[in-house]
Coordinates of C-alpha atoms and ligand atoms in Angstrom, one line a residue:
M1 CA -37.5 0.6 -12.2
S2 CA -34.5 -1.2 -11.6
H3 CA -36.1 -4.3 -13.3
T4 CA -36.0 -3.0 -16.7
A5 CA -32.4 -2.9 -18.0
D6 CA -33.5 -0.1 -20.7
L7 CA -31.4 2.4 -19.1
W8 CA -28.1 0.1 -19.3
W9 CA -26.0 2.7 -18.0
K10 CA -27.5 3.3 -15.1
N11 CA -25.8 0.6 -13.6
A12 CA -23.3 -1.1 -15.9
V13 CA -19.7 -1.6 -15.3
I14 CA -17.5 0.4 -18.0
Y15 CA -14.2 -1.3 -18.7
C16 CA -11.7 1.4 -20.7
L17 CA -9.0 0.6 -23.0
D18 CA -6.5 0.6 -26.1
V19 CA -6.0 -1.4 -28.1
E20 CA -2.7 -1.0 -29.0
T21 CA -1.7 -2.1 -25.3
F22 CA -4.4 -4.7 -24.7
F23 CA -3.3 -8.1 -27.1
D24 CA -1.1 -8.7 -29.9
G25 CA -3.3 -11.0 -31.8
D26 CA -0.5 -10.7 -35.0
G27 CA 2.3 -11.0 -33.2
D28 CA 4.0 -7.9 -34.5
G29 CA 4.8 -5.9 -30.9
C30 CA 1.2 -3.9 -31.8
G31 CA -1.8 -4.7 -30.3
D32 CA -4.8 -5.3 -32.3
F33 CA -8.8 -6.0 -32.8
R34 CA -7.7 -9.5 -33.4
G35 CA -6.0 -10.0 -30.5
L36 CA -8.8 -8.2 -28.2
A37 CA -11.2 -10.5 -29.6
Q38 CA -9.5 -13.2 -28.2
R39 CA -9.8 -11.8 -24.8
V40 CA -13.5 -10.3 -25.0
D41 CA -14.5 -13.8 -22.8
Y42 CA -12.0 -12.5 -20.2
L43 CA -14.2 -9.1 -19.5
D44 CA -17.1 -10.8 -19.9
E45 CA -16.6 -13.1 -16.8
M46 CA -14.9 -10.5 -15.2
G47 CA -18.6 -8.6 -15.6
V48 CA -17.6 -6.1 -17.6
T49 CA -21.0 -5.3 -19.3
C50 CA -19.4 -2.5 -21.7
I51 CA -15.8 -1.9 -23.4
W52 CA -14.8 1.7 -23.7
L53 CA -12.2 1.7 -26.5
M54 CA -9.4 4.8 -27.0
P55 CA -9.0 6.1 -30.2
F56 CA -8.6 3.4 -32.6
Y57 CA -8.5 5.8 -35.5
P58 CA -5.8 6.6 -38.2
T59 CA -3.2 9.0 -36.3
P60 CA 0.4 10.2 -36.7
D61 CA 0.1 9.4 -33.4
R62 CA 1.8 12.5 -31.2
D63 CA -1.1 12.4 -28.9
D64 CA -1.5 8.5 -28.5
G65 CA -4.3 8.7 -31.3
Y66 CA -6.1 11.5 -30.3
D67 CA -4.6 13.2 -32.8
I68 CA -6.9 12.3 -35.6
T69 CA -6.5 11.9 -39.8
D70 CA -9.7 10.0 -40.6
F71 CA -12.9 9.9 -38.5
Y72 CA -14.1 7.1 -40.5
G73 CA -11.5 4.8 -40.5
V74 CA -9.3 2.0 -38.6
D75 CA -5.6 2.5 -37.3
P76 CA -3.7 -0.2 -39.9
R77 CA -1.8 -0.9 -37.1
L78 CA -4.7 -2.2 -34.9
G79 CA -6.1 -4.2 -37.6
T80 CA -9.3 -3.6 -40.7
K81 CA -12.8 -2.6 -39.9
G82 CA -13.9 -6.0 -40.5
D83 CA -12.1 -7.0 -37.6
L84 CA -13.4 -4.5 -35.8
V85 CA -16.6 -5.4 -36.6
E86 CA -15.9 -9.1 -35.7
F87 CA -14.8 -8.1 -32.2
L88 CA -17.9 -5.7 -32.2
R89 CA -20.3 -8.9 -33.3
L90 CA -18.6 -11.2 -30.6
A91 CA -18.8 -8.7 -27.7
R92 CA -22.3 -8.2 -28.6
D93 CA -22.8 -12.1 -28.5
R94 CA -21.4 -12.0 -24.7
G95 CA -24.0 -8.9 -24.0
I96 CA -21.0 -6.5 -23.6
R97 CA -21.9 -3.2 -25.0
V98 CA -18.5 -1.2 -27.1
I99 CA -18.6 2.5 -27.0
A100 CA -15.4 4.7 -28.4
D101 CA -13.7 8.0 -27.9
L102 CA -15.5 11.0 -29.9
V103 CA -12.5 13.2 -30.3
V104 CA -13.9 16.2 -32.7
N105 CA -12.7 19.6 -30.6
H106 CA -10.0 19.0 -32.9
T107 CA -8.2 16.9 -35.6
S108 CA -4.6 16.3 -36.4
N109 CA -2.5 18.7 -38.2
Q110 CA -2.7 16.1 -40.8
H111 CA -5.7 15.5 -41.6
P112 CA -6.7 16.3 -45.0
W113 CA -9.6 18.7 -43.9
F114 CA -6.4 20.6 -42.3
Q115 CA -4.4 20.9 -44.7
S116 CA -6.8 21.7 -47.0
A117 CA -7.6 24.6 -45.1
R118 CA -4.4 26.0 -44.9
S119 CA -3.9 25.9 -48.3
S120 CA -5.9 28.7 -49.2
P121 CA -8.3 31.0 -47.9
D122 CA -10.8 30.0 -50.4
S123 CA -10.6 26.3 -49.3
P124 CA -13.8 24.9 -48.6
H125 CA -12.2 23.7 -45.5
R126 CA -11.0 26.9 -44.1
D127 CA -13.7 27.8 -41.7
W128 CA -13.9 24.1 -40.2
Y129 CA -11.4 25.6 -38.1
V130 CA -10.7 28.8 -36.0
W131 CA -8.3 31.3 -37.6
R132 CA -7.3 34.7 -36.9
D133 CA -4.5 37.5 -38.1
K134 CA -3.7 38.1 -34.9
P135 CA -4.3 36.2 -31.5
P136 CA -6.7 37.7 -29.7
A137 CA -6.4 39.4 -26.4
D138 CA -10.3 38.3 -25.4
G139 CA -9.7 34.8 -26.4
P140 CA -10.1 31.7 -24.4
E141 CA -7.6 31.1 -21.5
G142 CA -5.9 28.3 -20.2
I143 CA -3.1 26.1 -21.8
V144 CA -3.9 22.3 -20.9
F145 CA -0.5 21.3 -21.7
P146 CA 1.6 24.1 -20.2
D147 CA 4.9 22.3 -20.3
Q148 CA 4.7 21.8 -23.8
E149 CA 2.7 24.7 -25.1
K150 CA 3.5 28.3 -24.3
S151 CA -0.1 29.6 -26.4
L152 CA -3.1 28.7 -27.6
W153 CA -2.5 30.4 -30.9
E154 CA -0.3 29.0 -33.7
Y155 CA 1.2 30.9 -36.7
D156 CA 0.9 28.7 -39.6
E157 CA 3.1 29.7 -42.5
K158 CA 1.5 28.7 -45.3
A159 CA -2.1 29.7 -44.2
G160 CA -0.9 33.6 -43.0
Q161 CA -2.8 33.3 -40.1
Y162 CA -2.4 32.2 -36.4
Y163 CA -5.3 28.8 -35.4
L164 CA -6.4 28.0 -32.1
H165 CA -5.8 24.8 -30.3
R166 CA -6.6 24.1 -27.2
F167 CA -4.4 21.3 -26.7
Y168 CA -1.0 20.8 -28.7
K169 CA 0.1 22.7 -31.3
H170 CA -0.3 19.5 -33.8
Q171 CA -3.8 19.5 -32.6
P172 CA -5.9 22.3 -34.1
D173 CA -9.4 22.8 -32.9
L174 CA -12.4 22.3 -35.1
N175 CA -14.7 25.4 -35.8
V176 CA -18.1 23.9 -34.6
T177 CA -19.6 27.5 -35.1
N178 CA -19.5 26.4 -38.6
P179 CA -22.9 24.1 -39.5
V180 CA -21.1 22.2 -41.9
V181 CA -18.5 21.2 -39.7
R182 CA -21.5 20.3 -37.2
D183 CA -22.8 18.8 -39.9
E184 CA -20.0 16.5 -40.5
I185 CA -19.7 15.6 -36.6
V186 CA -23.4 14.1 -36.7
R187 CA -22.4 11.7 -39.5
V188 CA -19.4 10.7 -38.0
L189 CA -21.3 9.4 -34.5
G190 CA -24.5 8.2 -37.3
Y191 CA -21.3 5.8 -39.1
W192 CA -20.2 4.3 -35.9
I193 CA -23.7 3.7 -34.4
H194 CA -24.3 1.9 -37.4
L195 CA -21.3 0.0 -37.3
G196 CA -22.1 -1.8 -34.0
L197 CA -21.2 1.0 -30.9
S198 CA -23.2 2.0 -28.6
G199 CA -22.5 5.4 -27.8
F200 CA -19.3 7.6 -27.0
R201 CA -17.1 9.1 -24.5
V202 CA -16.9 12.6 -25.1
D203 CA -13.6 13.9 -25.2
A204 CA -12.9 17.4 -23.8
V205 CA -16.8 18.4 -23.6
P206 CA -16.3 22.1 -22.4
F207 CA -13.7 23.0 -25.1
L208 CA -15.6 21.2 -27.4
L209 CA -18.3 23.6 -26.7
E210 CA -16.5 26.5 -26.2
T211 CA -17.0 29.2 -28.9
D212 CA -14.7 32.2 -27.7
G213 CA -12.7 32.5 -30.1
A214 CA -14.3 31.7 -33.0
L215 CA -15.1 34.6 -35.3
G216 CA -18.9 33.3 -36.2
A217 CA -19.7 32.7 -33.1
D218 CA -23.3 34.4 -33.5
D219 CA -24.1 31.4 -35.4
L220 CA -24.6 29.1 -32.7
P221 CA -25.6 31.4 -29.5
D222 CA -26.0 28.8 -27.4
P223 CA -23.2 26.0 -27.9
H224 CA -25.0 23.6 -25.5
R225 CA -27.8 23.7 -28.3
Y226 CA -25.8 21.8 -30.3
L227 CA -24.9 19.1 -27.7
R228 CA -29.0 18.6 -27.4
D229 CA -28.7 18.2 -31.2
L230 CA -26.3 15.6 -30.8
R231 CA -28.3 13.8 -28.3
A232 CA -31.3 13.8 -30.2
F233 CA -30.1 12.7 -32.9
L234 CA -28.2 9.7 -31.4
S235 CA -31.5 8.6 -30.0
R236 CA -33.3 8.9 -33.0
R237 CA -30.7 6.4 -34.8
Y238 CA -30.8 4.2 -31.6
G239 CA -32.0 4.8 -28.5
E240 CA -29.9 3.1 -26.7
A241 CA -26.9 4.8 -27.6
V242 CA -25.6 7.1 -24.6
L243 CA -22.8 10.2 -24.6
L244 CA -20.5 9.6 -21.5
G245 CA -18.6 13.0 -21.3
E246 CA -15.3 14.6 -19.9
V247 CA -16.7 17.0 -18.2
N248 CA -13.8 18.1 -15.4
L249 CA -15.8 21.2 -13.8
P250 CA -17.0 22.3 -10.1
Y251 CA -20.3 20.1 -10.0
P252 CA -22.9 22.9 -10.1
D253 CA -21.1 23.7 -14.0
T254 CA -20.7 19.7 -14.6
M255 CA -24.5 19.7 -14.3
R256 CA -25.3 22.0 -16.9
F257 CA -24.0 19.1 -19.5
F258 CA -26.7 17.1 -18.2
G259 CA -29.1 19.4 -19.7
D260 CA -32.6 20.4 -18.5
E261 CA -34.2 18.3 -15.4
D262 CA -34.8 15.5 -18.1
G263 CA -31.4 14.8 -19.0
D264 CA -31.3 16.0 -22.9
E265 CA -27.7 16.6 -22.8
L266 CA -24.5 14.1 -22.1
T267 CA -26.0 10.6 -20.4
M268 CA -23.6 10.4 -18.1
C269 CA -20.9 13.1 -16.8
F270 CA -17.7 11.3 -14.8
D271 CA -17.0 12.8 -11.4
F272 CA -13.7 14.2 -11.2
I273 CA -14.6 16.1 -8.2
G274 CA -15.7 13.3 -6.4
M275 CA -12.3 11.3 -7.4
Q276 CA -10.1 13.7 -6.6
Q277 CA -11.4 14.3 -2.9
L278 CA -11.5 10.3 -2.9
Y279 CA -7.4 10.6 -2.9
L280 CA -7.5 13.9 -0.5
S281 CA -9.5 11.2 2.0
L282 CA -6.9 8.6 1.4
A283 CA -4.1 10.8 2.0
R284 CA -5.6 12.1 5.1
E285 CA -6.9 8.7 6.2
S286 CA -10.4 10.6 6.9
A287 CA -13.5 10.2 5.5
A288 CA -14.4 13.7 5.8
P289 CA -13.5 15.5 2.0
L290 CA -15.3 12.5 0.1
A291 CA -18.0 12.3 2.3
K292 CA -18.3 16.2 1.8
A293 CA -18.5 15.8 -2.4
L294 CA -21.1 13.1 -2.4
E295 CA -23.1 15.8 -0.3
E296 CA -22.4 18.1 -2.4
R297 CA -22.8 16.1 -5.7
P298 CA -25.9 17.3 -7.7
I299 CA -28.4 14.7 -8.0
E300 CA -28.2 13.9 -11.9
P301 CA -31.3 14.0 -14.3
K302 CA -33.9 10.9 -13.5
D303 CA -32.2 8.9 -16.4
A304 CA -28.8 10.4 -16.3
Q305 CA -25.9 8.9 -13.9
W306 CA -22.6 9.7 -13.0
A307 CA -19.7 7.6 -13.8
T308 CA -17.2 7.2 -10.7
F309 CA -13.2 6.2 -11.8
V310 CA -10.3 5.4 -9.2
R311 CA -8.0 5.8 -12.5
N312 CA -7.9 6.9 -16.4
H313 CA -5.7 6.6 -19.0
D314 CA -4.3 10.2 -17.9
E315 CA -2.5 11.7 -15.6
L316 CA -4.1 11.6 -12.3
T317 CA -5.5 15.4 -12.4
L318 CA -5.9 17.6 -8.7
D319 CA -6.9 20.7 -10.4
K320 CA -9.9 21.1 -8.6
L321 CA -8.0 20.7 -4.7
S322 CA -6.4 23.7 -3.8
D323 CA -2.9 24.1 -3.4
D324 CA -2.1 23.1 0.1
E325 CA -4.6 19.9 -0.6
R326 CA -2.9 19.2 -3.8
Q327 CA 0.5 19.1 -1.7
E328 CA -1.2 16.8 0.7
V329 CA -1.5 14.0 -2.0
F330 CA 1.9 14.7 -3.9
D331 CA 3.3 14.1 -0.5
A332 CA 1.4 11.4 0.2
F333 CA 0.9 9.2 -2.8
G334 CA 3.9 11.3 -5.5
P335 CA 6.5 12.9 -3.9
E336 CA 8.9 13.2 -6.4
K337 CA 8.9 15.3 -9.4
N338 CA 9.1 12.7 -11.9
M339 CA 5.9 11.3 -10.7
Q340 CA 4.1 14.5 -11.1
V341 CA 2.9 16.4 -14.3
Y342 CA 1.3 19.6 -15.8
G343 CA 2.1 20.9 -12.0
R344 CA -1.5 19.5 -11.3
G345 CA -1.5 15.4 -11.6
L346 CA 0.5 12.4 -11.1
R347 CA 1.5 9.9 -13.7
R348 CA 1.0 6.7 -11.2
R349 CA -1.4 4.0 -10.8
L350 CA -3.0 3.2 -7.4
P351 CA -1.5 0.1 -6.2
S352 CA 2.2 2.0 -6.2
M353 CA 0.5 5.1 -4.7
L354 CA -0.6 2.9 -2.1
D355 CA 2.8 0.9 -2.1
G356 CA 1.3 -2.3 -2.7
D357 CA -1.1 -2.1 0.3
M358 CA -3.3 -4.9 -0.7
D359 CA -6.1 -4.5 2.2
R360 CA -6.1 -0.7 1.4
I361 CA -5.7 -1.0 -2.3
R362 CA -9.2 -3.6 -1.9
M363 CA -10.8 -0.9 0.2
V364 CA -10.5 1.2 -2.7
Y365 CA -12.2 -0.5 -5.4
S366 CA -15.2 -1.6 -2.9
L367 CA -15.7 1.9 -2.6
L368 CA -15.8 2.6 -6.2
F369 CA -18.1 -0.3 -6.7
S370 CA -20.4 0.9 -3.7
L371 CA -20.6 5.0 -4.6
P372 CA -23.5 5.9 -6.4
G373 CA -23.2 5.5 -10.0
T374 CA -21.9 4.2 -12.7
P375 CA -18.2 2.8 -12.0
V376 CA -15.7 3.1 -15.1
L377 CA -12.3 0.7 -14.6
F378 CA -9.6 1.4 -16.7
Y379 CA -7.2 -1.6 -18.2
G380 CA -5.3 -3.2 -15.6
E381 CA -6.5 -1.9 -12.4
E382 CA -8.6 -5.3 -12.0
I383 CA -4.8 -7.6 -11.2
G384 CA -3.3 -4.3 -9.9
M385 CA -1.1 -2.7 -12.4
A386 CA 0.9 -0.1 -11.6
E387 CA 3.0 2.5 -13.7
E388 CA 6.2 2.6 -15.8
L389 CA 8.0 5.8 -14.6
G390 CA 10.7 5.5 -17.7
V391 CA 8.0 6.1 -19.9
E392 CA 7.5 9.9 -20.9
G393 CA 4.5 11.7 -19.3
R394 CA 0.9 10.4 -19.5
N395 CA 2.0 7.3 -21.4
A396 CA 3.5 5.6 -18.5
V397 CA 0.6 4.6 -17.6
R398 CA -0.6 3.0 -20.8
T399 CA 1.9 0.0 -20.8
P400 CA 0.6 -2.9 -22.3
M401 CA -1.6 -5.5 -20.3
Q402 CA 0.1 -8.1 -18.2
W403 CA -1.7 -11.3 -18.9
S404 CA 1.1 -13.6 -17.5
D405 CA 4.5 -13.9 -16.3
D406 CA 5.8 -15.1 -19.7
H407 CA 7.5 -12.5 -22.4
N408 CA 6.4 -9.2 -22.4
G409 CA 4.0 -10.3 -19.9
G410 CA 2.4 -12.5 -22.7
F411 CA 0.8 -9.3 -24.3
S412 CA 3.1 -10.1 -27.5
P413 CA 5.8 -12.3 -28.9
A414 CA 7.5 -9.9 -30.7
D415 CA 11.5 -8.6 -29.7
P416 CA 10.4 -6.2 -26.8
D417 CA 11.8 -3.3 -29.2
Q418 CA 9.3 -3.9 -31.6
L419 CA 6.3 -3.3 -28.7
S420 CA 4.2 -0.4 -29.1
A421 CA 4.9 0.3 -25.5
P422 CA 7.1 -0.7 -22.8
V423 CA 6.6 -3.5 -20.5
V424 CA 6.5 -2.2 -16.7
R425 CA 9.2 -3.0 -15.0
G426 CA 10.6 -4.3 -11.5
E427 CA 8.1 -4.9 -8.4
F428 CA 4.7 -4.2 -10.4
G429 CA 5.9 -5.9 -13.9
P430 CA 4.3 -9.2 -15.0
A431 CA 6.7 -11.7 -12.9
N432 CA 4.1 -10.7 -10.1
V433 CA 1.4 -9.1 -11.6
N434 CA -0.1 -10.9 -14.0
V435 CA -3.8 -12.2 -15.2
V436 CA -2.7 -16.1 -15.1
S437 CA -1.3 -16.1 -11.6
Q438 CA -5.0 -14.1 -10.0
V439 CA -7.4 -15.8 -12.1
R440 CA -8.0 -18.8 -10.2
A441 CA -6.2 -17.5 -7.1
P442 CA -9.6 -17.1 -4.4
D443 CA -7.7 -14.1 -2.7
S444 CA -6.0 -12.4 -5.7
L445 CA -7.2 -8.5 -6.3
L446 CA -8.9 -10.2 -9.6
S447 CA -11.1 -12.7 -7.6
W448 CA -11.9 -9.6 -5.6
M449 CA -12.9 -7.4 -8.2
K450 CA -15.1 -10.2 -9.8
L451 CA -17.1 -10.4 -6.3
L452 CA -17.1 -6.5 -6.1
I453 CA -18.8 -6.6 -9.5
R454 CA -21.4 -9.5 -8.7
R455 CA -22.3 -7.8 -5.7
Y456 CA -22.4 -4.5 -7.7
R457 CA -24.7 -5.8 -10.2
Q458 CA -27.0 -7.5 -7.1
C459 CA -27.5 -4.8 -5.3
P460 CA -29.1 -1.8 -8.2
E461 CA -29.8 0.1 -5.2
L462 CA -26.0 1.2 -5.3
A463 CA -26.5 2.7 -8.7
W464 CA -30.4 3.6 -9.2
G465 CA -31.0 4.6 -5.9
R466 CA -31.1 7.3 -2.8
Y467 CA -27.9 7.7 -1.4
Q468 CA -27.4 9.3 2.1
V469 CA -23.6 9.4 4.3
L470 CA -24.4 8.3 7.5
T471 CA -23.5 10.3 10.5
H472 CA -21.5 8.6 12.8
D473 CA -18.2 9.6 15.3
A474 CA -15.1 7.7 13.7
D475 CA -13.6 9.8 11.3
T476 CA -11.8 7.2 9.2
V477 CA -15.3 5.5 8.7
L478 CA -17.2 5.9 5.2
A479 CA -20.6 5.0 5.8
H480 CA -23.5 5.3 3.5
R481 CA -26.7 3.7 2.4
A482 CA -28.7 3.4 -1.1
D483 CA -32.4 2.8 -1.4
Q484 CA -34.4 2.0 -3.8
D485 CA -37.8 0.0 -4.3
G486 CA -37.9 -0.7 -1.1
G487 CA -34.6 -2.9 -0.9
T488 CA -31.6 -0.9 1.7
V489 CA -27.8 -1.8 1.1
V490 CA -25.4 -0.3 3.7
A491 CA -21.5 0.6 2.7
L492 CA -19.0 0.9 5.2
H493 CA -15.5 2.1 4.6
N494 CA -12.0 2.7 7.0
F495 CA -9.8 5.0 5.4
A496 CA -7.5 4.1 8.3
A497 CA -4.9 1.3 9.2
E498 CA -6.3 1.2 12.7
P499 CA -9.3 -1.0 13.0
A500 CA -12.4 0.6 13.5
E501 CA -15.9 0.4 15.4
V502 CA -19.1 2.7 14.2
T503 CA -22.7 2.5 15.9
L504 CA -24.8 4.1 13.4
R505 CA -28.7 4.7 13.3
L506 CA -30.8 3.2 10.5
D507 CA -34.1 4.8 10.2
G508 CA -37.1 3.2 8.5
L509 CA -36.0 -0.6 10.0
E510 CA -38.7 -3.1 11.5
P511 CA -37.9 -5.1 14.4
D512 CA -37.2 -7.9 12.9
D513 CA -34.8 -7.0 9.7
R514 CA -31.5 -7.4 10.3
L515 CA -28.5 -7.2 8.2
V516 CA -26.5 -9.6 6.1
D517 CA -23.1 -9.1 5.2
L518 CA -22.9 -9.4 1.5
I519 CA -19.2 -10.1 1.2
A520 CA -17.7 -12.1 4.6
G521 CA -20.7 -13.6 4.9
G522 CA -23.0 -13.7 8.4
S523 CA -25.5 -11.1 10.0
T524 CA -26.0 -8.5 12.0
P525 CA -29.0 -8.2 14.3
V526 CA -30.6 -4.7 14.6
E527 CA -32.0 -3.9 18.0
D528 CA -34.0 0.0 17.8
G529 CA -32.2 0.6 14.3
R530 CA -29.3 1.1 16.0
M531 CA -26.5 -1.2 15.3
T532 CA -22.7 -1.4 16.1
L533 CA -20.4 -2.8 13.3
R534 CA -16.4 -3.1 13.1
L535 CA -13.9 -2.5 10.3
G536 CA -10.2 -4.3 10.2
R537 CA -7.5 -2.0 8.7
Y538 CA -9.0 -0.8 5.6
G539 CA -11.6 -2.5 6.0
C540 CA -14.9 -2.5 4.4
R541 CA -18.5 -4.0 4.7
W542 CA -21.2 -4.2 2.5
L543 CA -24.7 -4.8 3.9
R544 CA -28.3 -5.8 3.0
V545 CA -31.3 -5.0 5.0
L546 CA -33.4 -8.7 5.0
K547 CA -36.5 -8.5 6.4
R548 CA -38.1 -11.5 8.1
G549 CA -37.6 -14.5 6.1
E550 CA -36.2 -13.1 2.9
V551 CA -33.1 -14.9 2.1
F552 CA -30.0 -13.7 -0.2
V553 CA -28.5 -15.6 -2.8
P554 CA -24.9 -14.9 -3.0
Ligands
LIG1 C1 -8.4 14.4 -23.5 C2 -8.2 13.0 -23.6 C3 -6.6 13.1 -23.4 C4 -6.1 13.9 -24.7 C5 -6.4 15.4 -24.8 C6 -6.8 15.5 -26.7 O1 -8.5 15.1 -22.4 O2 -8.2 12.6 -22.2 O3 -5.9 11.7 -23.5 O4 -4.7 14.1 -25.0 O5 -8.3 15.3 -25.0 O6 -7.6 15.5 -26.8

């Protein structure tokens, strides 16, 4: 039933942020929990219902915090555990849940566990990692950061052996075939849930479950069993806790991570395939690639959900497109080598890729909120922030939040050299793109986002319902409908700069039904279940079917 909020993740609005670059509360140049606490009302007013915190744990910071030295701590640059708990309490008071990155595929090589493991074969932590005398010929394949790493195995002088690292060599993989490691990971989950988190974004899930390189693989014959155990544990401790998984695989493989038909593994999986096809649709000004993805996307278990997104904190990965398709997207949205990364993705944000074309940017976010699933925003998307290509690698999109056109974009009073990350320069910098100038401007992107979020929350059909891609004869337009408990919402999106006209057939309508426009207002009559609708350049429309006597309160 969509009328109950028990399955809160089904139609949440998730907002991902890095405490380090959000707001500096103590003036030292680094964002912190005190700063974030001051901005909770901003997120609440926008309509965010769940905050996803990127890693905030102690770290040497060689992979922006995805290299952890203490799973039970808070990076002192971001504040104390007390500050974290104060923030959690404040968020809860506003009805906002908080989840955090769970990065347990690996640790930092500075982690005391790894330091102990390498010190001696007799160390109690030796088997917490994956060691070999020689890199095996049949180990796992695929290097994640091919520009910087040449192998998945690194020789450690002190240990006298090679260790497995899926990501950078300073991130040794934990050995999840070791039951002691599995117990410790469960303890980490229990700890943060107890402090007030409502779940986790689980980093690198397929790699976490992979046991190819580990000698103890017999101890964990079915790695999915482990995911089921994690989920069961969480549910026992706190029924509403979620696991939102980073699984970038073809749809049938991703489906396995939801578990059985009742969904006993990940609560949510990101829709990486739909995201990549969205960019292909944008590049081609054709709805077909995205429509096909929606048709092929498997139906998630009843209580599970797909998480949809336009951009995240990493490169915009296009790894699941064919070489030619990827090249099309590169040509359209990131033709320069400096915009590309790892040969598979773009280190840009949407507004710059679309040359600041507001009609088009608005259309994309309208899609995000009307596509079936739970939308996940990356901080700054709501105001149209872009990247700073002067910053290395993926960090180009992780620049400070632009609050105002003041010093450092209002992020921090510190000297610009002291900032944890440089502020975007140029056209998309704080002088033109910031919260203060948009917050009360009815035509701003931020106001548009707020409207979309409100409508999305008012239309549970979109996230909960059965959806169907509607056929018609305008290739540039995606039309889909969502049905739930007798309610019907129809959304149309025009991928082209040319205006379009679409004639649709809607089955199951009564003679007196009409369609009310949820964005522009006004209504369209329906004749014999058919209607003709117009869309402007990159136009979008959301329509709700109203029965005779029904009203829609905006
Ligand atoms: C995930 C994160 C990425 C990180 C990597 C290693 O892919 O999204 O940012 O570098 O895992 O933890």
